[in-house]
mmCIF file of C-alpha atoms in Angstrom:
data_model
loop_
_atom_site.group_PDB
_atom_site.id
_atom_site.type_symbol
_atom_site.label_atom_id
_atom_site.label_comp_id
_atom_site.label_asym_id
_atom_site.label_seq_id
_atom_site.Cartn_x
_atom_site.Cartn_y
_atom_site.Cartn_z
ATOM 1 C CA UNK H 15 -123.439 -27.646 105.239
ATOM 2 C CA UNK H 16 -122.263 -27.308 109.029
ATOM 3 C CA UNK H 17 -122.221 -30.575 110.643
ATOM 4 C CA UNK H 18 -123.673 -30.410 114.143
ATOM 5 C CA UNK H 19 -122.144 -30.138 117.708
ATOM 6 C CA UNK H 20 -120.997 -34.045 118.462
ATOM 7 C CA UNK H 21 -121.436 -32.942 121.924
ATOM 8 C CA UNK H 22 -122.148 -30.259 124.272
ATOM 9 C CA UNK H 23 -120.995 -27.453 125.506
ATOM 10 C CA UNK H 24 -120.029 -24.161 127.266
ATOM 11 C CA UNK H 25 -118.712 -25.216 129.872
ATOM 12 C CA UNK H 26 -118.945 -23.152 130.443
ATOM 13 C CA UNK H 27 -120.560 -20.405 128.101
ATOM 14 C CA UNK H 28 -121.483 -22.028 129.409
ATOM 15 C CA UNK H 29 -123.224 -17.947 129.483
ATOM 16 C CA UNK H 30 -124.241 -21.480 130.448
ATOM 17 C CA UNK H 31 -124.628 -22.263 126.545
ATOM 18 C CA UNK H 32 -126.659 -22.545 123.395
ATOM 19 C CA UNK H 33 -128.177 -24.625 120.605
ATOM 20 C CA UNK H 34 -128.046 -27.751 121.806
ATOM 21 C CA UNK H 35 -129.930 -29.658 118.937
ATOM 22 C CA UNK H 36 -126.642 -31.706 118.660
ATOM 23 C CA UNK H 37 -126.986 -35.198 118.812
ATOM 24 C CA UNK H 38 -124.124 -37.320 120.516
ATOM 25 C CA UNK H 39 -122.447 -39.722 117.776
ATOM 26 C CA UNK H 40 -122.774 -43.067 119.516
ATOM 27 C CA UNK H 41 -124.320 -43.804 122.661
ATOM 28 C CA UNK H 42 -122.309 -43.482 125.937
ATOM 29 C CA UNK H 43 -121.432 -46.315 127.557
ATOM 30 C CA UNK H 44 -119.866 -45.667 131.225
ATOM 31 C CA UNK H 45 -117.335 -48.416 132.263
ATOM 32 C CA UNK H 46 -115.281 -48.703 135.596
ATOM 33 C CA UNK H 47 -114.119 -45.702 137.329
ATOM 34 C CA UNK H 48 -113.419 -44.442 140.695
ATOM 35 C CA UNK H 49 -115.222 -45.650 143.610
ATOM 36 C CA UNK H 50 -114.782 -44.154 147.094
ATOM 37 C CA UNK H 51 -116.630 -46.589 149.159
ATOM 38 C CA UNK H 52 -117.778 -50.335 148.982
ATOM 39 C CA UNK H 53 -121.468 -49.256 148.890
ATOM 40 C CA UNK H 54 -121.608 -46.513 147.805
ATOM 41 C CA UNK H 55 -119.646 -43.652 146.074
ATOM 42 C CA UNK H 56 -118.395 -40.706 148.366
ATOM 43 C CA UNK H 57 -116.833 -37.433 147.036
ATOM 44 C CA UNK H 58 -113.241 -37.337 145.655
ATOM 45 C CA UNK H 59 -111.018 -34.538 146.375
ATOM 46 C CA UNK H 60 -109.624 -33.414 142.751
ATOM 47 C CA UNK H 61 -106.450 -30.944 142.980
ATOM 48 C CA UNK H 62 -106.366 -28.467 140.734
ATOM 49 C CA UNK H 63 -103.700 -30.116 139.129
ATOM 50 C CA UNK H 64 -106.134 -33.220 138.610
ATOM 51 C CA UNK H 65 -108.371 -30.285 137.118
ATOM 52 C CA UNK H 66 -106.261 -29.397 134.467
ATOM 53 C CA UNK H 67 -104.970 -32.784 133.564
ATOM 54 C CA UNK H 68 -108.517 -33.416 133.099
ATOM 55 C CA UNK H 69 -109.036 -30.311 130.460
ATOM 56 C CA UNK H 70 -106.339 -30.760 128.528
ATOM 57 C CA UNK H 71 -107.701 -34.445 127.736
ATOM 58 C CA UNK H 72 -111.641 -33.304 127.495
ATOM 59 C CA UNK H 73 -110.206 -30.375 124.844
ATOM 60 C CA UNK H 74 -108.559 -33.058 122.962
ATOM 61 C CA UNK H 75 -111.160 -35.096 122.722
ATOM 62 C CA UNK H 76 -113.453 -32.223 121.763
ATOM 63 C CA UNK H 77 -111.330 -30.929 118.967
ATOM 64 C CA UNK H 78 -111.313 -34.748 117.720
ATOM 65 C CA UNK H 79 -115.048 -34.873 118.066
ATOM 66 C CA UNK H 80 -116.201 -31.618 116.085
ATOM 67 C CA UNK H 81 -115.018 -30.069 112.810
ATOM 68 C CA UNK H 82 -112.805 -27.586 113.524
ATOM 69 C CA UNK H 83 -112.209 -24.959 110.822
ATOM 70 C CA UNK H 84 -108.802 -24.268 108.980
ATOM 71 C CA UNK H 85 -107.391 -20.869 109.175
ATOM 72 C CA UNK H 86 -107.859 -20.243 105.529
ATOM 73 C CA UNK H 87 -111.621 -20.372 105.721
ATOM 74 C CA UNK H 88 -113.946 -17.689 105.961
ATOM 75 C CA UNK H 89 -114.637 -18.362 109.963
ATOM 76 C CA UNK H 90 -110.977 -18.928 110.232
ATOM 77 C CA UNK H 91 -109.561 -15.195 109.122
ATOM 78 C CA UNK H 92 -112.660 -13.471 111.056
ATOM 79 C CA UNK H 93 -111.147 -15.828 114.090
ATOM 80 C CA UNK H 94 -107.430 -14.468 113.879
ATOM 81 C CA UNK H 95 -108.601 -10.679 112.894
ATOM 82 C CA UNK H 96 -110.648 -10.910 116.444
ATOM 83 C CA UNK H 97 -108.134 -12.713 119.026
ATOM 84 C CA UNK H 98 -104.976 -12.872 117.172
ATOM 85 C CA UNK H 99 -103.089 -10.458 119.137
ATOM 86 C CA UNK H 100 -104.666 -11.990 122.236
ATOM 87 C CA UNK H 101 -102.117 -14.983 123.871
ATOM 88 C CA UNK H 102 -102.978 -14.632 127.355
ATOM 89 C CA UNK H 103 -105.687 -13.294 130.479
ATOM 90 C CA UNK H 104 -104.649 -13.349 133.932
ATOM 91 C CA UNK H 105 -100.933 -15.605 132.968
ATOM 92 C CA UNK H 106 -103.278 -18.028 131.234
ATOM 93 C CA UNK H 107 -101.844 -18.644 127.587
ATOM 94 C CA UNK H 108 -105.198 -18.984 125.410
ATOM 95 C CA UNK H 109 -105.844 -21.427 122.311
ATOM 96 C CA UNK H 110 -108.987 -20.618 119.952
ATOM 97 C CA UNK H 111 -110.794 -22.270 117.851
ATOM 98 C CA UNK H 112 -114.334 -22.488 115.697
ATOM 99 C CA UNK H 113 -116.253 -25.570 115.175
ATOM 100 C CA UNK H 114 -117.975 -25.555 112.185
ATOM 101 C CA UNK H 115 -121.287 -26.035 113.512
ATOM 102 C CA UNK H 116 -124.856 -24.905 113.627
ATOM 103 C CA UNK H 117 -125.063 -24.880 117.313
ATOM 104 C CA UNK H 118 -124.963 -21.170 118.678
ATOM 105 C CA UNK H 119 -122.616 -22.048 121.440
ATOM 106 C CA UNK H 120 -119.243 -21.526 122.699
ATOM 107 C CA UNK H 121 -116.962 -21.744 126.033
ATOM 108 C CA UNK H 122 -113.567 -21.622 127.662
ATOM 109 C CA UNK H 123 -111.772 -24.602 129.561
ATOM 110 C CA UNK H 124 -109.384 -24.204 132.334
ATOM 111 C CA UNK H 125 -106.641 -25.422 129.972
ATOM 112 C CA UNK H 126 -107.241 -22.120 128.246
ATOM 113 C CA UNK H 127 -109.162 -23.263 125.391
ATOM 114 C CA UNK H 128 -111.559 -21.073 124.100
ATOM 115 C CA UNK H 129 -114.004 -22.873 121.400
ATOM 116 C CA UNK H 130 -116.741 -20.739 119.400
ATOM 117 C CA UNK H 131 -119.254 -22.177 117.369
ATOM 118 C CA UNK H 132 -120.156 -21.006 113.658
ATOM 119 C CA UNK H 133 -123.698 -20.798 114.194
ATOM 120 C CA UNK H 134 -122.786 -18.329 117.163
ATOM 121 C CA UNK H 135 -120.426 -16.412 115.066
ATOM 122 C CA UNK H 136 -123.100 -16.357 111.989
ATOM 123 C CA UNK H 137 -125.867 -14.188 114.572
ATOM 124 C CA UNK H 138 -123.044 -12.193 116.389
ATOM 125 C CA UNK H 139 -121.151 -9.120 115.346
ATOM 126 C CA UNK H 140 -117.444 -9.283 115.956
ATOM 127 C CA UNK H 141 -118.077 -6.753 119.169
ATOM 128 C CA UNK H 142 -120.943 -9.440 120.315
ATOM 129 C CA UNK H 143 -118.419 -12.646 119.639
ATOM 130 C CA UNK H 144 -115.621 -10.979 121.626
ATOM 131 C CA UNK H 145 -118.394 -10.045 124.682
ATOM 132 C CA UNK H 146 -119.454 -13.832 124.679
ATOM 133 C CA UNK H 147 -115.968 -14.810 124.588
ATOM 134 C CA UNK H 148 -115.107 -12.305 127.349
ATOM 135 C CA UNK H 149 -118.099 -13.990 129.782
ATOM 136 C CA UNK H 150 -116.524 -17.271 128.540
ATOM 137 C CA UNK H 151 -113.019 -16.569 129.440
ATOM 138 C CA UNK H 152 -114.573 -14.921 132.989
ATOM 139 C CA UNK H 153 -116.152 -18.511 134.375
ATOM 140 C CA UNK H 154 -112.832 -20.158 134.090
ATOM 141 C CA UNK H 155 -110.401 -16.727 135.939
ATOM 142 C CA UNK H 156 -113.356 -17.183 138.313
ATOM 143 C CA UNK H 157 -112.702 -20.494 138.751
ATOM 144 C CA UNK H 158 -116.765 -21.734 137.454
ATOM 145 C CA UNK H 159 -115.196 -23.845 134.598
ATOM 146 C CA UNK H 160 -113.180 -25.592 137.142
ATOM 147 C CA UNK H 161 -116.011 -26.290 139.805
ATOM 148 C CA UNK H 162 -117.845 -27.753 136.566
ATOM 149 C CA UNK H 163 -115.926 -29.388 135.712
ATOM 150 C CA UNK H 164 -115.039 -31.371 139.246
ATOM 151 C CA UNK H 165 -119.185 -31.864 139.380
ATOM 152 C CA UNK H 166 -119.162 -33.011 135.723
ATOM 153 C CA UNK H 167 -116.392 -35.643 136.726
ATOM 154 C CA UNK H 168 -118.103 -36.949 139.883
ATOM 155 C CA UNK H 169 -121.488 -36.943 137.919
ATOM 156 C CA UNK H 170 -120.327 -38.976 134.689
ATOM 157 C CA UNK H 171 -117.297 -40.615 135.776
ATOM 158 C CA UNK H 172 -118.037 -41.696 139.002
ATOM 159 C CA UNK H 173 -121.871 -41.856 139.900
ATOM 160 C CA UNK H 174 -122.825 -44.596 137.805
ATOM 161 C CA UNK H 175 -119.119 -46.513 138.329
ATOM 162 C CA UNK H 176 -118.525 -50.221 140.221
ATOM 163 C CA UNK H 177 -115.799 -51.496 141.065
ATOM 164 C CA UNK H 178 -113.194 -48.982 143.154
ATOM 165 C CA UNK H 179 -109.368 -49.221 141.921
ATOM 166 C CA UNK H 180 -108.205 -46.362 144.327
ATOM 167 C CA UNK H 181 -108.583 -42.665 144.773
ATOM 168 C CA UNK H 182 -105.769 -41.216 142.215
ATOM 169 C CA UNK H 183 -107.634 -39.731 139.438
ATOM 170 C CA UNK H 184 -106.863 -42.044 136.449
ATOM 171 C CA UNK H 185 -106.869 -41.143 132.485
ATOM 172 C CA UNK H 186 -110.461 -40.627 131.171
ATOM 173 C CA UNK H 187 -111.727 -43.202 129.454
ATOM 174 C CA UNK H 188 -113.595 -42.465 125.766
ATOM 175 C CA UNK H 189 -116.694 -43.074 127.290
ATOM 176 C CA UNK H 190 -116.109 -41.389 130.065
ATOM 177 C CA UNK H 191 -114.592 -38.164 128.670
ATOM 178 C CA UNK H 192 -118.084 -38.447 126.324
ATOM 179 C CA UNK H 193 -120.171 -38.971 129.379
ATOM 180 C CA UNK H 194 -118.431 -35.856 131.179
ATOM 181 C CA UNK H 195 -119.510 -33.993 127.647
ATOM 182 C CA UNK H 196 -122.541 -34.447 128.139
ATOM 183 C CA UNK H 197 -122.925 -33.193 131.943
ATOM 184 C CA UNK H 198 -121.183 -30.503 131.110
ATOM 185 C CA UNK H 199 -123.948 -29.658 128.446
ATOM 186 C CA UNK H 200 -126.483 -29.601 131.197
ATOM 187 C CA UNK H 201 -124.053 -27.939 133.483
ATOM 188 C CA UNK H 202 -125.832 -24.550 135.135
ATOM 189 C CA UNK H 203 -123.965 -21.455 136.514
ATOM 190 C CA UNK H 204 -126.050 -19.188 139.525
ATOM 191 C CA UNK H 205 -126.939 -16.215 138.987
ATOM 192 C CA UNK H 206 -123.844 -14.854 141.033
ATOM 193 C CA UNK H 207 -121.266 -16.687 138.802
ATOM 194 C CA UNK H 208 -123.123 -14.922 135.432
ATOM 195 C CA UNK H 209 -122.933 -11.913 137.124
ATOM 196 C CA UNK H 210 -119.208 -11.789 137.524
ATOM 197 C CA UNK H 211 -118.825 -13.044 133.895
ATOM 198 C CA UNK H 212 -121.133 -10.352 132.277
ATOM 199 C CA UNK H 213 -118.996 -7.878 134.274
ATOM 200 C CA UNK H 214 -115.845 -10.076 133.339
ATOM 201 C CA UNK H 215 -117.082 -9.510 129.899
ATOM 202 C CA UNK H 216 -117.590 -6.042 129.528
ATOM 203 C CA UNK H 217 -114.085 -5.506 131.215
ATOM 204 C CA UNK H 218 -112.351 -7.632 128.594
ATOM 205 C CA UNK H 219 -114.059 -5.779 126.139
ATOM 206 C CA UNK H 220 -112.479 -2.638 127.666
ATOM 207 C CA UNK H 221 -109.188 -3.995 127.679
ATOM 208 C CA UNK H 222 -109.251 -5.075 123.963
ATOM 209 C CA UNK H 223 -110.659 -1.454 122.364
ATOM 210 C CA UNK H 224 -114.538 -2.915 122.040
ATOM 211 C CA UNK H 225 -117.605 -1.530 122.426
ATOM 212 C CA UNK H 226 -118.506 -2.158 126.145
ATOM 213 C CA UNK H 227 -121.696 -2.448 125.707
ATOM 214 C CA UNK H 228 -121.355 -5.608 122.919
ATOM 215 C CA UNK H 229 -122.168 -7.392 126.145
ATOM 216 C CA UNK H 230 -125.065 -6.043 127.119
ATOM 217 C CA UNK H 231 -125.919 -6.355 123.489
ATOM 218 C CA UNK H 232 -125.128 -9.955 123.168
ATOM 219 C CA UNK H 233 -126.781 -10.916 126.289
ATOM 220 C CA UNK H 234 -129.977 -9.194 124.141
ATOM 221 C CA UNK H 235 -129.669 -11.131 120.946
ATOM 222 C CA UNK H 236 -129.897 -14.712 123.169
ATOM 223 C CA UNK H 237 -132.652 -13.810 125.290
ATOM 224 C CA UNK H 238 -134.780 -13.011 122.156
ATOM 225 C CA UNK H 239 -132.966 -16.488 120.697
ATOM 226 C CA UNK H 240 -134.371 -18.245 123.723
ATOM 227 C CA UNK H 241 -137.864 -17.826 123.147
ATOM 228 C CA UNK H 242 -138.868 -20.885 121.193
ATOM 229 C CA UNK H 243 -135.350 -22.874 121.871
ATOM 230 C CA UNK H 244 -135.295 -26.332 122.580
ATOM 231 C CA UNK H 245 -134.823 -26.882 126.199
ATOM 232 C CA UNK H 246 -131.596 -28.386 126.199
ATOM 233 C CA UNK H 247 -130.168 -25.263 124.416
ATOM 234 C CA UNK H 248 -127.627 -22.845 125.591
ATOM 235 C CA UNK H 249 -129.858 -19.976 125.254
ATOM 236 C CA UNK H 250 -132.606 -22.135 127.680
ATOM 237 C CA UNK H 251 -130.059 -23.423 130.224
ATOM 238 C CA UNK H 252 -128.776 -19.505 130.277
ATOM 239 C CA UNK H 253 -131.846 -17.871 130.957
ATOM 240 C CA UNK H 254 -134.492 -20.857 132.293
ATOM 241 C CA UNK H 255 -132.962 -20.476 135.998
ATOM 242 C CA UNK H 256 -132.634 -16.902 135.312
ATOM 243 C CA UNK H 257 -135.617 -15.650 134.681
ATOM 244 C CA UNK H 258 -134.680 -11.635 135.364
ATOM 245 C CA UNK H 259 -133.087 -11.467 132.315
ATOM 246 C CA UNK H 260 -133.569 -7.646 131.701
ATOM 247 C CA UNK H 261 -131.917 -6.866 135.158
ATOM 248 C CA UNK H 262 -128.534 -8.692 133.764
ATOM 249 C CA UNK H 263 -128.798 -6.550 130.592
ATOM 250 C CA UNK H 264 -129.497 -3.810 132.875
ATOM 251 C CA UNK H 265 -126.905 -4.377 134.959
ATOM 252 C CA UNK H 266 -124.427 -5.269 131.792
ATOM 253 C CA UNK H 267 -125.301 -1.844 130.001
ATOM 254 C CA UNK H 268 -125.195 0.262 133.369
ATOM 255 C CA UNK H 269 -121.143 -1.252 133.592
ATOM 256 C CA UNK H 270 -120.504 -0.175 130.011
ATOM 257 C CA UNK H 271 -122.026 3.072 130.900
ATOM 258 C CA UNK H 272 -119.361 3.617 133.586
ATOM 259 C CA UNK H 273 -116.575 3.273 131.176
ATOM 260 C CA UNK H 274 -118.158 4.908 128.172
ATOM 261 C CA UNK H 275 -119.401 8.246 129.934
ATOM 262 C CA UNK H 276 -116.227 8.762 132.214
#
Protein backbone atom coordinates (compact mmCIF):
# COMPACT_ATOMS: atom_id res chain seq x y z
CA UNK A 1 0.00 0.00 0.00
CA UNK A 2 1.42 3.60 -0.93
CA UNK A 3 2.66 5.29 2.05
CA UNK A 4 1.62 8.94 2.11
CA UNK A 5 3.38 12.27 1.15
CA UNK A 6 5.76 12.99 4.46
CA UNK A 7 5.38 16.45 3.31
CA UNK A 8 4.14 18.79 0.83
CA UNK A 9 4.49 19.79 -2.27
CA UNK A 10 4.57 21.31 -5.81
CA UNK A 11 6.43 23.76 -5.38
CA UNK A 12 5.63 24.30 -7.31
CA UNK A 13 3.00 22.10 -9.27
CA UNK A 14 2.77 23.56 -7.54
CA UNK A 15 -0.13 23.73 -10.89
CA UNK A 16 0.12 24.92 -7.28
CA UNK A 17 -0.44 21.12 -6.16
CA UNK A 18 -2.62 18.26 -5.07
CA UNK A 19 -3.71 15.75 -2.44
CA UNK A 20 -2.48 17.01 0.41
CA UNK A 21 -3.99 14.46 2.98
CA UNK A 22 -0.28 13.83 3.94
CA UNK A 23 0.50 14.12 7.36
CA UNK A 24 4.05 15.51 8.39
CA UNK A 25 6.08 12.66 10.34
CA UNK A 26 7.00 14.52 13.50
CA UNK A 27 6.12 17.85 14.46
CA UNK A 28 8.28 20.84 13.33
CA UNK A 29 10.17 22.42 15.64
CA UNK A 30 11.85 25.84 14.31
CA UNK A 31 15.21 26.63 16.08
CA UNK A 32 17.61 29.68 15.50
CA UNK A 33 17.96 31.17 12.18
CA UNK A 34 18.60 34.38 10.55
CA UNK A 35 17.60 37.54 12.05
CA UNK A 36 17.94 40.89 10.27
CA UNK A 37 17.18 43.24 13.01
CA UNK A 38 17.24 43.32 16.93
CA UNK A 39 13.41 43.66 17.03
CA UNK A 40 12.30 42.52 14.54
CA UNK A 41 13.07 40.48 11.34
CA UNK A 42 13.59 42.51 8.01
CA UNK A 43 13.90 40.90 4.51
CA UNK A 44 17.11 39.08 3.41
CA UNK A 45 18.42 39.43 0.03
CA UNK A 46 18.98 35.63 -1.22
CA UNK A 47 21.24 35.38 -4.55
CA UNK A 48 20.30 33.07 -6.78
CA UNK A 49 23.15 31.20 -5.92
CA UNK A 50 21.76 31.08 -2.20
CA UNK A 51 18.57 29.79 -4.20
CA UNK A 52 19.99 26.87 -5.52
CA UNK A 53 22.17 25.91 -2.63
CA UNK A 54 18.96 25.92 -0.92
CA UNK A 55 17.22 23.28 -3.53
CA UNK A 56 19.69 21.03 -3.80
CA UNK A 57 19.46 20.53 0.17
CA UNK A 58 15.36 20.75 0.30
CA UNK A 59 15.51 17.86 -2.74
CA UNK A 60 17.69 15.86 -0.57
CA UNK A 61 15.84 16.01 2.17
CA UNK A 62 12.68 15.26 0.21
CA UNK A 63 13.97 12.19 -1.49
CA UNK A 64 15.04 11.06 2.22
CA UNK A 65 11.59 11.87 3.46
CA UNK A 66 9.27 9.96 0.85
CA UNK A 67 9.54 6.52 -0.77
CA UNK A 68 10.94 6.88 -3.85
CA UNK A 69 10.38 4.05 -6.35
CA UNK A 70 13.18 1.77 -7.92
CA UNK A 71 13.48 1.69 -11.60
CA UNK A 72 12.44 -1.88 -11.81
CA UNK A 73 8.95 -1.22 -10.55
CA UNK A 74 5.95 -0.77 -12.40
CA UNK A 75 5.95 3.31 -11.82
CA UNK A 76 9.61 3.13 -12.42
CA UNK A 77 9.66 1.75 -16.32
CA UNK A 78 6.41 4.00 -17.14
CA UNK A 79 8.91 6.89 -15.56
CA UNK A 80 11.97 6.17 -17.98
CA UNK A 81 9.58 5.24 -21.15
CA UNK A 82 8.11 9.02 -20.54
CA UNK A 83 11.33 11.32 -19.77
CA UNK A 84 14.16 9.09 -20.46
CA UNK A 85 15.41 10.73 -23.46
CA UNK A 86 14.74 14.04 -21.73
CA UNK A 87 18.25 15.43 -19.77
CA UNK A 88 17.72 18.98 -20.07
CA UNK A 89 15.09 22.38 -20.72
CA UNK A 90 16.47 25.68 -21.22
CA UNK A 91 20.57 24.32 -20.14
CA UNK A 92 18.92 22.97 -17.01
CA UNK A 93 20.06 19.19 -16.62
CA UNK A 94 16.76 17.46 -15.13
CA UNK A 95 16.57 14.54 -12.41
CA UNK A 96 13.09 12.57 -12.06
CA UNK A 97 11.66 10.76 -9.80
CA UNK A 98 8.15 9.08 -8.37
CA UNK A 99 7.24 8.89 -4.82
CA UNK A 100 5.28 6.14 -4.11
CA UNK A 101 2.45 7.89 -2.74
CA UNK A 102 -1.26 8.42 -2.73
CA UNK A 103 -1.06 12.10 -2.93
CA UNK A 104 -1.96 13.33 -6.58
CA UNK A 105 0.83 15.80 -6.64
CA UNK A 106 3.99 16.61 -8.25
CA UNK A 107 6.58 19.64 -8.96
CA UNK A 108 9.93 20.82 -10.22
CA UNK A 109 12.76 22.56 -8.06
CA UNK A 110 15.20 25.00 -9.35
CA UNK A 111 17.90 22.35 -8.88
CA UNK A 112 16.12 20.62 -11.72
CA UNK A 113 14.34 18.06 -9.86
CA UNK A 114 11.26 17.02 -11.12
CA UNK A 115 9.21 14.70 -8.48
CA UNK A 116 5.74 13.00 -9.54
CA UNK A 117 3.59 11.34 -7.28
CA UNK A 118 1.97 7.74 -7.87
CA UNK A 119 -1.38 8.72 -7.02
CA UNK A 120 -0.96 11.47 -9.84
CA UNK A 121 0.44 9.04 -12.24
CA UNK A 122 -2.44 6.32 -11.28
CA UNK A 123 -5.44 9.17 -12.66
CA UNK A 124 -3.20 10.56 -15.54
CA UNK A 125 -2.48 9.20 -18.97
CA UNK A 126 1.14 9.34 -19.98
CA UNK A 127 0.11 12.54 -22.41
CA UNK A 128 -1.64 14.11 -19.06
CA UNK A 129 1.67 13.22 -16.74
CA UNK A 130 4.01 14.79 -19.31
CA UNK A 131 1.44 18.14 -19.55
CA UNK A 132 1.62 18.38 -15.63
CA UNK A 133 5.20 17.88 -15.76
CA UNK A 134 5.54 20.43 -18.58
CA UNK A 135 3.51 23.27 -16.23
CA UNK A 136 5.88 21.94 -13.51
CA UNK A 137 9.07 22.37 -15.31
CA UNK A 138 7.48 26.04 -16.63
CA UNK A 139 7.26 27.71 -12.83
CA UNK A 140 10.88 27.06 -12.26
CA UNK A 141 12.31 28.49 -16.39
CA UNK A 142 9.93 31.23 -15.21
CA UNK A 143 11.62 31.68 -12.29
CA UNK A 144 8.03 30.94 -9.79
CA UNK A 145 9.85 27.97 -8.07
CA UNK A 146 12.58 30.29 -7.20
CA UNK A 147 10.42 33.30 -5.85
CA UNK A 148 8.78 30.36 -3.68
CA UNK A 149 11.01 29.32 -2.66
CA UNK A 150 12.85 32.77 -1.28
CA UNK A 151 9.10 33.44 0.45
CA UNK A 152 9.08 29.85 1.77
CA UNK A 153 12.62 30.57 3.36
CA UNK A 154 11.76 33.95 4.91
CA UNK A 155 8.35 32.43 6.07
CA UNK A 156 9.72 29.14 7.86
CA UNK A 157 13.21 29.88 8.42
CA UNK A 158 13.20 33.21 9.46
CA UNK A 159 9.73 34.58 10.72
CA UNK A 160 9.45 32.71 13.76
CA UNK A 161 13.60 32.81 14.41
CA UNK A 162 15.53 34.72 17.63
CA UNK A 163 18.59 35.25 17.95
CA UNK A 164 20.50 36.93 14.63
CA UNK A 165 24.05 35.23 13.77
CA UNK A 166 24.52 37.39 10.54
CA UNK A 167 23.07 37.77 7.11
CA UNK A 168 24.99 34.84 5.05
CA UNK A 169 22.46 32.27 4.39
CA UNK A 170 23.58 29.28 6.55
CA UNK A 171 22.85 25.32 5.96
CA UNK A 172 19.16 24.46 6.65
CA UNK A 173 18.57 22.99 9.60
CA UNK A 174 16.17 19.55 9.71
CA UNK A 175 13.60 21.46 11.14
CA UNK A 176 13.94 24.09 9.17
CA UNK A 177 14.21 22.43 5.74
CA UNK A 178 10.75 20.55 7.23
CA UNK A 179 9.28 23.85 8.16
CA UNK A 180 10.15 25.33 4.55
CA UNK A 181 8.16 21.91 3.35
CA UNK A 182 5.50 22.79 4.67
CA UNK A 183 5.16 26.58 3.34
CA UNK A 184 5.88 25.45 0.31
CA UNK A 185 2.71 23.13 0.53
CA UNK A 186 0.61 26.18 1.06
CA UNK A 187 2.64 28.09 -1.41
CA UNK A 188 0.09 29.86 -4.19
CA UNK A 189 1.04 30.90 -7.80
CA UNK A 190 -1.30 34.08 -9.51
CA UNK A 191 -3.12 33.58 -12.03
CA UNK A 192 -0.40 35.18 -14.40
CA UNK A 193 2.36 32.69 -13.30
CA UNK A 194 -0.32 29.53 -14.19
CA UNK A 195 -0.88 31.10 -17.22
CA UNK A 196 2.64 31.03 -18.50
CA UNK A 197 2.99 27.42 -17.18
CA UNK A 198 -0.21 26.02 -18.93
CA UNK A 199 1.26 27.66 -22.06
CA UNK A 200 4.82 26.40 -20.87
CA UNK A 201 3.09 23.13 -20.80
CA UNK A 202 1.49 22.73 -23.92
CA UNK A 203 4.82 23.94 -25.61
CA UNK A 204 6.83 21.19 -23.95
CA UNK A 205 4.37 18.91 -25.02
CA UNK A 206 5.05 20.14 -28.59
CA UNK A 207 8.58 19.78 -28.30
CA UNK A 208 8.45 16.13 -27.01
CA UNK A 209 5.82 14.62 -29.92
CA UNK A 210 2.57 14.83 -27.32
CA UNK A 211 -0.71 15.56 -27.73
CA UNK A 212 -0.95 19.38 -27.11
CA UNK A 213 -3.92 19.35 -25.83
CA UNK A 214 -2.93 16.63 -22.74
CA UNK A 215 -2.78 19.99 -21.02
CA UNK A 216 -5.83 21.28 -21.48
CA UNK A 217 -6.94 17.80 -20.68
CA UNK A 218 -5.11 17.48 -17.48
CA UNK A 219 -6.03 20.81 -16.27
CA UNK A 220 -9.82 19.03 -16.79
CA UNK A 221 -9.28 15.88 -14.83
CA UNK A 222 -8.13 18.22 -11.51
CA UNK A 223 -10.78 20.64 -11.66
CA UNK A 224 -13.38 17.78 -11.57
CA UNK A 225 -10.75 16.20 -8.72
CA UNK A 226 -11.20 19.43 -6.82
CA UNK A 227 -14.69 19.29 -6.12
CA UNK A 228 -14.90 17.57 -2.77
CA UNK A 229 -10.89 17.85 -2.00
CA UNK A 230 -9.68 18.65 1.22
CA UNK A 231 -8.66 22.19 1.36
CA UNK A 232 -5.15 21.83 1.80
CA UNK A 233 -4.97 19.79 -1.48
CA UNK A 234 -3.19 20.57 -4.63
CA UNK A 235 -6.23 20.43 -6.66
CA UNK A 236 -7.88 23.25 -3.93
CA UNK A 237 -4.80 25.49 -3.65
CA UNK A 238 -4.80 25.26 -7.77
CA UNK A 239 -8.13 26.28 -8.43
CA UNK A 240 -9.55 28.02 -4.87
CA UNK A 241 -7.81 31.49 -5.95
CA UNK A 242 -8.69 30.67 -9.40
CA UNK A 243 -11.97 30.38 -9.63
CA UNK A 244 -12.26 30.82 -13.78
CA UNK A 245 -11.14 27.60 -14.22
CA UNK A 246 -12.85 26.94 -17.66
CA UNK A 247 -11.15 30.13 -19.14
CA UNK A 248 -7.55 28.38 -18.34
CA UNK A 249 -8.81 25.21 -20.09
CA UNK A 250 -10.07 27.48 -22.63
CA UNK A 251 -7.22 29.24 -23.02
CA UNK A 252 -4.95 25.81 -22.72
CA UNK A 253 -7.04 24.04 -25.59
CA UNK A 254 -7.22 27.31 -27.84
CA UNK A 255 -2.90 27.07 -27.66
CA UNK A 256 -3.03 23.40 -28.64
CA UNK A 257 -5.38 24.38 -31.32
CA UNK A 258 -2.73 26.70 -32.82
CA UNK A 259 -0.26 23.97 -33.19
CA UNK A 260 -2.60 21.14 -34.06
CA UNK A 261 -4.61 22.95 -36.97
CA UNK A 262 -1.53 24.79 -38.58
Amino acid sequence: MKKQFAVMALLLLAMNSFNASAQFGKKINLGKALQAGKDAVQAITLSDADIAAMSREYMVWMDEHNPLTKPETEYGKRLEKLTGNIKEVDGMKLNFGVYEVVDVNAFACGDGSVRICAGLMDIMTDDEVMAVIGHEIGHVVNTDSKDAMKNAYLRSAVKNAAGATNEKVAKLTESELGAMAEALAGAQYSQKQENAADDYGVEFCVKNNIDPHAMAKSLTKLSELSSGAAESSYVQRMFSSHPDTAKRIQRATAKADSYTKK
